[in-house]
CSV table of C-alpha atoms and ligand atoms in Angstrom, one decimal:
chain,number,residue,atom,x,y,z
A,534,MET,CA,131.6,93.9,109.6
A,535,SER,CA,128.3,94.2,107.7
A,536,PRO,CA,126.0,91.2,107.8
A,537,PRO,CA,126.0,88.9,104.8
A,538,PRO,CA,123.6,89.7,102.0
A,539,LEU,CA,120.2,88.0,102.2
A,540,ARG,CA,118.1,86.4,99.5
A,541,PHE,CA,114.5,87.6,99.4
A,542,ASP,CA,111.4,86.2,97.7
A,543,LEU,CA,108.9,89.0,97.3
A,544,PHE,CA,105.4,88.2,96.2
A,545,CYS,CA,103.1,90.7,94.5
A,546,HIS,CA,99.6,90.2,93.3
A,547,VAL,CA,98.3,93.1,91.3
A,548,VAL,CA,94.8,93.9,92.4
A,549,ASP,CA,94.2,97.1,90.6
A,550,ASN,CA,95.9,100.4,89.8
A,551,TYR,CA,99.7,100.6,90.2
A,552,GLY,CA,100.3,100.7,94.0
A,553,ASP,CA,100.8,97.0,94.4
A,554,VAL,CA,103.5,96.8,91.8
A,555,GLY,CA,104.8,100.3,92.7
A,556,VAL,CA,105.4,99.5,96.4
A,557,CYS,CA,106.9,96.1,95.6
A,558,TRP,CA,109.2,97.4,93.0
A,559,ARG,CA,110.4,100.2,95.2
A,560,LEU,CA,111.1,97.8,98.1
A,561,ALA,CA,112.8,95.3,95.8
A,562,ALA,CA,115.1,98.0,94.2
A,563,ASP,CA,115.9,99.4,97.7
A,564,LEU,CA,117.0,96.0,99.0
A,565,GLY,CA,118.9,95.3,95.8
A,566,ALA,CA,120.7,98.6,96.2
A,567,ARG,CA,121.8,97.5,99.7
A,568,GLY,CA,123.5,94.4,98.2
A,569,HIS,CA,120.7,91.9,98.8
A,570,GLU,CA,119.2,89.6,96.1
A,571,VAL,CA,115.5,89.8,95.4
A,572,ARG,CA,113.3,87.5,93.3
A,573,LEU,CA,110.1,89.5,92.6
A,574,TRP,CA,107.3,87.0,91.9
A,575,ILE,CA,104.4,88.9,90.2
A,576,ASP,CA,101.2,87.9,88.4
A,577,ASP,CA,101.1,90.9,86.1
A,578,ALA,CA,104.4,92.6,85.3
A,579,THR,CA,102.9,94.9,82.6
A,580,ALA,CA,103.4,98.1,84.5
A,581,LEU,CA,107.0,97.4,85.1
A,582,GLY,CA,107.5,98.1,81.4
A,583,TRP,CA,107.2,101.8,82.0
A,584,MET,CA,107.8,101.9,85.8
A,585,ALA,CA,111.2,100.2,85.7
A,586,PRO,CA,112.3,99.9,82.1
A,587,ASP,CA,116.0,99.5,83.1
A,588,GLY,CA,115.4,97.0,86.0
A,589,ALA,CA,117.5,97.4,89.1
A,590,PRO,CA,120.7,95.8,90.4
A,591,GLY,CA,120.0,92.7,92.5
A,592,VAL,CA,116.4,92.3,91.4
A,593,ALA,CA,115.1,89.5,89.1
A,594,VAL,CA,111.4,89.5,88.0
A,595,HIS,CA,109.7,86.2,87.7
A,596,ALA,CA,106.2,85.0,86.8
A,597,TRP,CA,104.1,84.2,89.8
A,598,ALA,CA,103.3,80.7,88.5
A,599,ASP,CA,107.0,79.8,88.3
A,600,ALA,CA,107.1,80.0,92.1
A,601,GLU,CA,105.2,76.7,92.1
A,602,ARG,CA,108.6,75.0,91.4
A,603,ALA,CA,111.0,77.3,93.2
A,604,GLY,CA,112.9,76.7,96.5
A,605,PRO,CA,112.3,79.4,99.1
A,606,ALA,CA,115.1,81.9,99.9
A,607,ASP,CA,116.1,83.3,103.4
A,608,VAL,CA,113.2,85.8,103.6
A,609,VAL,CA,109.8,85.6,102.1
A,610,VAL,CA,107.8,88.9,101.9
A,611,GLU,CA,104.2,88.7,100.7
A,612,ALA,CA,102.8,92.1,99.9
A,613,PHE,CA,99.3,93.0,101.2
A,614,GLY,CA,98.4,89.4,102.2
A,615,CYS,CA,98.7,88.0,98.7
A,616,ASP,CA,99.3,84.4,99.7
A,617,PRO,CA,102.2,82.8,97.9
A,618,PRO,CA,101.3,79.5,96.1
A,619,ALA,CA,100.6,76.6,98.4
A,620,ALA,CA,103.4,74.4,96.9
A,621,PHE,CA,105.9,77.2,97.7
A,622,VAL,CA,104.6,77.6,101.2
A,623,GLU,CA,104.9,73.8,101.7
A,624,ARG,CA,108.6,74.0,100.8
A,625,MET,CA,109.0,77.0,103.2
A,626,ALA,CA,107.7,74.8,106.0
A,627,ALA,CA,110.1,72.0,105.0
A,628,ARG,CA,113.2,74.3,104.7
A,629,VAL,CA,115.8,74.2,107.4
A,630,PRO,CA,116.2,76.8,108.7
A,631,ALA,CA,112.7,78.0,107.9
A,632,PRO,CA,112.6,81.3,106.0
A,633,ARG,CA,111.5,84.4,107.8
A,634,TRP,CA,108.0,85.2,106.6
A,635,ILE,CA,106.7,88.8,106.5
A,636,ASN,CA,103.4,90.1,105.4
A,637,LEU,CA,103.9,93.7,104.3
A,638,GLU,CA,100.7,95.5,104.9
A,639,TYR,CA,99.0,98.7,103.6
A,640,LEU,CA,100.0,102.2,104.8
A,641,SER,CA,97.8,103.9,107.4
A,642,ALA,CA,98.3,106.7,109.9
A,643,GLU,CA,95.7,105.1,112.2
A,644,ASP,CA,96.8,104.0,115.7
A,645,TRP,CA,96.0,100.4,115.1
A,646,ALA,CA,98.9,100.2,112.6
A,647,GLU,CA,101.3,100.8,115.6
A,648,HIS,CA,99.6,98.0,117.6
A,649,CYS,CA,99.5,95.5,114.8
A,650,HIS,CA,103.1,96.1,113.5
A,651,GLY,CA,105.2,93.1,114.3
A,652,LEU,CA,102.4,90.8,115.5
A,653,PRO,CA,103.0,87.1,114.8
A,654,SER,CA,100.5,85.0,112.9
A,655,PRO,CA,101.4,81.3,113.8
A,656,GLN,CA,100.3,79.0,111.0
A,657,LEU,CA,98.3,76.3,112.8
A,658,ALA,CA,97.1,74.5,109.7
A,659,GLY,CA,97.5,74.4,105.9
A,660,PRO,CA,100.7,74.2,103.8
A,661,GLY,CA,102.6,76.5,106.1
A,662,LYS,CA,101.7,74.7,109.3
A,663,GLY,CA,104.4,75.3,112.0
A,664,LEU,CA,105.6,78.6,110.4
A,665,VAL,CA,105.1,82.0,111.9
A,666,LYS,CA,104.2,84.9,109.6
A,667,ARG,CA,104.7,88.4,110.9
A,668,PHE,CA,102.8,91.5,110.1
A,669,PHE,CA,104.9,94.5,109.0
A,670,TYR,CA,103.0,97.8,108.9
A,671,PRO,CA,104.5,100.8,107.2
A,672,GLY,CA,103.7,104.0,108.9
A,673,PHE,CA,104.5,107.5,110.1
A,674,THR,CA,105.6,106.9,113.6
A,675,PRO,CA,108.6,105.1,115.2
A,676,SER,CA,106.3,102.3,116.5
A,677,THR,CA,105.6,101.3,112.9
A,678,GLY,CA,107.8,99.9,110.1
A,679,GLY,CA,108.4,103.3,108.7
A,680,LEU,CA,108.4,104.5,105.1
A,681,LEU,CA,110.4,103.4,102.1
A,682,ARG,CA,113.3,105.8,101.6
A,683,GLU,CA,116.3,104.8,99.6
A,684,ARG,CA,119.7,105.6,101.0
A,685,ASP,CA,120.6,107.9,98.1
A,686,LEU,CA,117.4,109.8,98.1
A,687,LEU,CA,118.7,113.0,99.7
A,688,VAL,CA,121.9,113.0,97.5
A,689,ARG,CA,119.7,112.6,94.4
A,690,GLN,CA,117.4,115.4,95.5
A,691,ALA,CA,120.3,117.8,96.2
A,692,ALA,CA,121.9,117.2,92.8
A,693,PHE,CA,118.6,117.6,90.9
A,694,ASP,CA,118.3,120.2,88.2
A,695,ARG,CA,114.7,121.1,87.9
A,696,GLU,CA,114.9,123.4,84.8
A,697,ALA,CA,117.0,120.9,82.8
A,698,TRP,CA,114.7,118.0,83.7
A,699,LEU,CA,111.6,119.9,82.7
A,700,ALA,CA,113.2,121.0,79.5
A,701,ALA,CA,114.2,117.4,78.6
A,702,LEU,CA,110.6,116.4,79.2
A,703,GLY,CA,109.5,119.1,76.7
A,704,VAL,CA,107.8,121.2,79.4
A,705,SER,CA,108.4,125.0,79.3
A,706,PRO,CA,106.8,126.9,82.2
A,707,ARG,CA,106.3,130.6,81.7
A,708,ALA,CA,107.8,133.1,84.1
A,709,GLY,CA,105.7,133.2,87.3
A,710,GLU,CA,103.7,130.2,86.5
A,711,ARG,CA,102.9,127.8,89.3
A,712,ILE,CA,103.5,124.1,88.3
A,713,VAL,CA,101.0,121.6,89.6
A,714,GLY,CA,101.3,117.8,89.2
A,715,LEU,CA,98.1,115.8,88.9
A,716,PHE,CA,97.9,112.1,89.6
A,717,CYS,CA,94.3,111.2,90.7
A,718,TYR,CA,91.5,108.7,90.5
A,719,PRO,CA,88.6,109.1,88.0
A,720,VAL,CA,86.3,110.3,90.8
A,721,ALA,CA,88.4,113.4,91.6
A,722,PRO,CA,86.3,116.6,91.5
A,723,LEU,CA,88.3,118.5,89.0
A,724,PRO,CA,86.2,121.7,89.1
A,725,LEU,CA,87.5,122.1,92.6
A,726,LEU,CA,91.0,122.2,91.4
A,727,TRP,CA,90.2,124.6,88.6
A,728,ARG,CA,88.6,126.9,91.2
A,729,ALA,CA,91.7,126.7,93.5
A,730,LEU,CA,94.0,127.6,90.6
A,731,ALA,CA,91.8,130.3,88.9
A,732,GLY,CA,93.5,133.7,89.2
A,733,THR,CA,97.0,132.4,89.5
A,734,PRO,CA,98.9,131.5,86.3
A,735,SER,CA,99.4,127.8,86.5
A,736,LEU,CA,100.7,124.9,84.4
A,737,VAL,CA,99.1,121.6,85.3
A,738,LEU,CA,101.1,118.5,84.4
A,739,LEU,CA,98.7,115.6,83.8
A,740,THR,CA,99.8,112.1,84.3
A,741,PRO,CA,98.3,109.4,82.0
A,742,GLY,CA,94.9,107.9,82.7
A,743,ALA,CA,92.3,109.6,84.9
A,744,ALA,CA,94.0,113.1,85.1
A,745,GLN,CA,94.2,113.4,81.3
A,746,ALA,CA,90.7,112.0,80.8
A,747,LEU,CA,89.2,114.4,83.4
A,748,ALA,CA,91.0,117.4,81.9
A,749,ALA,CA,89.9,116.5,78.4
A,750,ALA,CA,86.2,116.5,79.5
A,751,ASP,CA,86.5,119.6,81.7
A,752,PRO,CA,89.1,122.1,80.3
A,753,PRO,CA,90.8,124.5,82.8
A,754,PRO,CA,89.9,128.2,83.3
A,755,ALA,CA,91.7,131.1,81.7
A,756,GLY,CA,95.3,131.4,82.9
A,757,VAL,CA,95.6,127.7,83.6
A,758,ARG,CA,97.5,125.6,81.0
A,759,THR,CA,97.8,121.9,80.9
A,760,ALA,CA,100.4,119.5,79.5
A,761,ALA,CA,99.9,115.7,79.1
A,762,LEU,CA,102.8,113.6,80.3
A,763,PRO,CA,103.7,110.0,79.3
A,764,TRP,CA,104.1,107.3,82.0
A,765,LEU,CA,107.4,108.1,83.7
A,766,ALA,CA,109.8,105.5,85.1
A,767,GLN,CA,109.5,105.5,88.9
A,768,ARG,CA,112.7,107.4,89.5
A,769,ASP,CA,111.6,110.0,87.0
A,770,TYR,CA,108.2,110.3,88.7
A,771,ASP,CA,110.2,111.5,91.7
A,772,HIS,CA,111.7,114.1,89.5
A,773,LEU,CA,108.3,115.3,88.5
A,774,LEU,CA,107.3,115.6,92.2
A,775,TRP,CA,110.5,117.6,92.9
A,776,SER,CA,109.7,119.9,89.9
A,777,CYS,CA,106.1,120.8,90.9
A,778,ASP,CA,105.1,123.6,93.3
A,779,VAL,CA,102.1,121.5,94.4
A,780,ASN,CA,101.6,117.8,93.9
A,781,LEU,CA,98.2,116.0,93.8
A,782,VAL,CA,98.9,112.4,94.5
A,783,ARG,CA,96.9,109.3,95.3
A,784,GLY,CA,97.0,105.7,96.7
A,785,GLU,CA,100.0,104.9,98.7
A,786,ASP,CA,103.4,105.1,97.0
A,787,SER,CA,103.0,108.4,95.1
A,788,ALA,CA,101.8,110.0,98.4
A,789,VAL,CA,104.9,109.0,100.3
A,790,ARG,CA,107.0,110.2,97.4
A,791,ALA,CA,105.2,113.6,97.5
A,792,MET,CA,106.1,113.8,101.2
A,793,TRP,CA,109.7,113.2,100.5
A,794,ALA,CA,109.6,115.9,97.8
A,795,GLY,CA,108.8,118.2,100.7
A,796,ARG,CA,106.5,120.4,98.7
A,797,PRO,CA,102.8,121.2,99.2
A,798,PHE,CA,100.7,118.2,98.4
A,799,VAL,CA,97.1,116.9,98.4
A,800,TRP,CA,96.6,113.2,98.9
A,801,GLN,CA,93.6,111.4,97.4
A,802,LEU,CA,93.4,108.2,99.3
A,803,TYR,CA,92.3,104.9,97.8
A,804,ALA,CA,88.6,104.8,98.4
A,805,GLN,CA,87.1,101.8,100.0
A,806,HIS,CA,83.5,100.8,99.8
A,807,ASP,CA,82.9,101.0,103.5
A,808,GLY,CA,84.3,104.6,103.6
A,809,VAL,CA,87.2,103.8,105.9
A,810,HIS,CA,89.4,106.1,104.0
A,811,ALA,CA,87.7,109.0,105.8
A,812,ALA,CA,89.1,107.8,109.1
A,813,LYS,CA,92.5,107.2,107.4
A,814,LEU,CA,92.5,110.8,106.1
A,815,ALA,CA,91.5,112.2,109.5
A,816,ALA,CA,94.3,110.2,111.2
A,817,PHE,CA,96.9,111.4,108.6
A,818,VAL,CA,95.9,115.0,109.0
A,819,ALA,CA,96.0,114.8,112.7
A,820,ARG,CA,99.6,113.4,112.6
A,821,PHE,CA,100.6,116.1,110.0
A,822,GLU,CA,99.3,118.9,112.2
A,823,ALA,CA,100.8,117.6,115.4
A,824,ALA,CA,104.2,117.1,113.8
A,825,THR,CA,104.3,120.4,111.9
A,826,GLY,CA,102.5,122.6,114.4
A,827,TRP,CA,100.5,123.9,111.5
A,828,PRO,CA,96.7,123.3,111.8
A,829,LEU,CA,95.4,123.0,108.2
A,830,PRO,CA,93.6,126.3,107.4
A,831,ALA,CA,89.9,125.6,107.1
A,832,PRO,CA,89.7,126.1,103.3
A,833,LEU,CA,92.6,123.6,102.8
A,834,ARG,CA,91.1,121.1,105.1
A,835,ALA,CA,87.8,121.5,103.1
A,836,PHE,CA,89.8,120.9,99.9
A,837,TRP,CA,91.4,117.7,101.2
A,838,GLN,CA,88.1,116.4,102.3
A,839,ALA,CA,86.2,117.3,99.1
A,840,TRP,CA,89.0,115.9,97.0
A,841,ASN,CA,88.6,112.7,98.9
A,842,GLY,CA,84.8,112.7,98.6
A,843,VAL,CA,84.3,112.9,102.4
A,844,THR,CA,82.7,116.3,102.6
A,845,ALA,CA,79.4,116.2,104.5
A,846,HIS,CA,78.0,119.4,103.1
A,847,ASP,CA,78.1,121.2,99.8
A,848,GLU,CA,78.9,124.5,101.6
A,849,ALA,CA,82.0,122.9,103.0
A,850,ALA,CA,83.1,122.0,99.4
A,851,ARG,CA,82.4,125.5,98.3
A,852,ALA,CA,84.8,126.9,100.9
A,853,ALA,CA,87.6,124.7,99.6
A,854,ALA,CA,90.7,126.6,98.5
A,855,TRP,CA,94.4,126.6,98.8
A,856,PRO,CA,96.2,128.6,101.4
A,857,ASP,CA,99.2,131.0,101.2
A,858,HIS,CA,101.8,129.0,99.4
A,859,GLY,CA,104.7,130.0,101.7
A,860,ALA,CA,103.1,128.8,104.9
A,861,TRP,CA,101.9,125.6,103.2
A,862,ALA,CA,105.4,125.0,101.8
A,863,LEU,CA,107.0,125.5,105.2
A,864,ALA,CA,104.7,123.0,106.8
A,865,CYS,CA,105.4,120.3,104.2
A,866,ARG,CA,109.1,120.9,104.6
A,867,ALA,CA,108.7,120.4,108.3
A,868,TRP,CA,106.7,117.2,107.8
A,869,ARG,CA,109.5,115.9,105.6
A,870,GLU,CA,112.1,116.7,108.2
A,871,HIS,CA,110.0,115.0,110.8
A,872,LEU,CA,109.7,111.8,108.7
A,873,LEU,CA,113.4,111.9,107.9
A,874,ALA,CA,114.2,111.5,111.6
A,875,GLN,CA,112.6,108.1,111.5
A,876,THR,CA,114.2,104.9,110.4
A,877,ASP,CA,113.2,103.9,106.9
A,878,LEU,CA,111.3,100.7,106.0
A,879,ALA,CA,114.0,98.6,104.4
A,880,THR,CA,116.4,99.3,107.3
A,881,GLN,CA,113.8,98.2,109.8
A,882,LEU,CA,112.9,95.1,107.8
A,883,LEU,CA,116.5,94.1,107.5
A,884,ALA,CA,117.0,94.6,111.3
A,885,ASP,CA,113.9,92.6,112.0
A,886,VAL,CA,114.7,89.6,109.9
A,887,GLY,CA,118.4,89.8,111.0
A,888,ALA,CA,117.4,89.7,114.6
A,889,ARG,CA,115.1,86.8,114.1
A,890,ALA,CA,117.7,84.8,112.3
A,891,ALA,CA,120.2,85.4,115.2
A,892,ALA,CA,117.6,84.3,117.8
A,893,PRO,CA,118.1,80.7,119.1
B,358,LIG,O1,98.0,103.4,91.5
B,358,LIG,P1,97.6,103.7,92.9
B,358,LIG,O2,96.3,104.3,93.1
B,358,LIG,O3,97.7,102.4,93.8
B,358,LIG,C1,96.8,102.0,94.7
B,358,LIG,C2,97.2,102.2,96.1
B,358,LIG,O4,98.4,101.6,96.3
B,358,LIG,C3,96.2,101.6,97.0
B,358,LIG,O5,96.6,101.8,98.3
B,358,LIG,C4,96.1,100.1,96.7
B,358,LIG,O6,95.1,99.6,97.5
B,358,LIG,C5,95.7,100.0,95.3
B,358,LIG,O7,96.7,100.6,94.5
B,358,LIG,C6,95.7,98.5,94.9
B,358,LIG,O8,98.6,104.8,93.5
B,358,LIG,P2,100.1,104.6,94.1
B,358,LIG,O9,100.2,103.8,95.3
B,358,LIG,O10,100.7,105.9,94.2
B,358,LIG,O11,100.9,103.8,93.0
B,358,LIG,C7,101.3,104.4,91.8
B,358,LIG,C8,102.7,104.0,91.4
B,358,LIG,O12,103.0,104.4,90.1
B,358,LIG,C9,103.8,104.6,92.3
B,358,LIG,O13,104.8,103.7,92.5
B,358,LIG,C10,104.3,105.7,91.4
B,358,LIG,C11,104.2,105.1,90.1
B,358,LIG,N1,104.2,106.0,88.9
B,358,LIG,C12,105.3,106.0,88.1
B,358,LIG,O14,106.3,105.3,88.3
B,358,LIG,N2,105.2,106.8,86.9
B,358,LIG,C13,104.2,107.7,86.7
B,358,LIG,O15,104.2,108.4,85.7
B,358,LIG,C14,103.1,107.7,87.6
B,358,LIG,C15,102.0,108.6,87.4
B,358,LIG,C16,103.1,106.9,88.7
């Protein structure tokens, strides 16, 4: 017999970009698809207009401020330490039984994510006094909370018709053209991409925002065409990733989706002022290489580093290039298989809160 459905309160504070809302929506929709009920409390739902125009079964979107008056559900998930309203937390502390309280953290391949995953944070003071919040770290190893992966992902991928989808989008690749998807930050060194593509007929699909602005200011070399895309719904963004031969992605959620696409990708990490993204990049590359048995060829390593602004020398950036497509594709396929062998994030979260509910 499967355990009864749970009710979740998921809190999302939009800091910048689309990763906060993107991760929260994906988790909410995944839990909803598994029969649970989710109230997504969000302080700026604007992006959901294009990201999730049709909503999702089991998910109701609410204004953050309305949580001031709401009664807490079985499980409270705050994304990225966003601190639910004090009045809500007070009611959490008063509820019997107390809700399970999870802080869903940012994704990192660094070792500390394994050590911090699952750690308790007892609330010794403040509105939540007496409650225990737990850290939940997504990640790339079995000792972390894993990655979001819906139960129907592989079935959807297997049934996907690339040509039909591209045609419906109004995109017509020419015979032999390499298709490249570009989702990047405004600091991306676009000339590097143009250089990597020069000499191979390519069609670059530009997502709205930075990619389109950069390409407008710096047009591609001969033989490379571009097409501007609209914002796609999150499920359709998957289709874009499945349609491209190479995906340039950024932040957190789009990067994970590129890994599930199983095609060659370059990840531009969210840059932090203290430069910690360089360590995050190195940790990720090390895990990728260990799991795939494919050391990144030096020019590709140089491309990843320069694309992330962590290249020490100009000469290194000048060496940046893409490798043989076949070997790169095999490695990314192997990385996907490696990740597929791990338990997905929602399954782990449900097991975690279920086990704690059963504990005396
Ligand atoms: O927008 P991002 O750069 O978000 C970032 C990161 O999450 C970063 O870690 C975080 O600190 C910062 O936000 C606050 O990139 P990310 O994570 O890929 O989020 C983009 C979301 O937008 C993702 O869910 C995919 C979705 N998307 C669509 O649904 N349609 C589209 O057309 C595009 C381009 C993206």
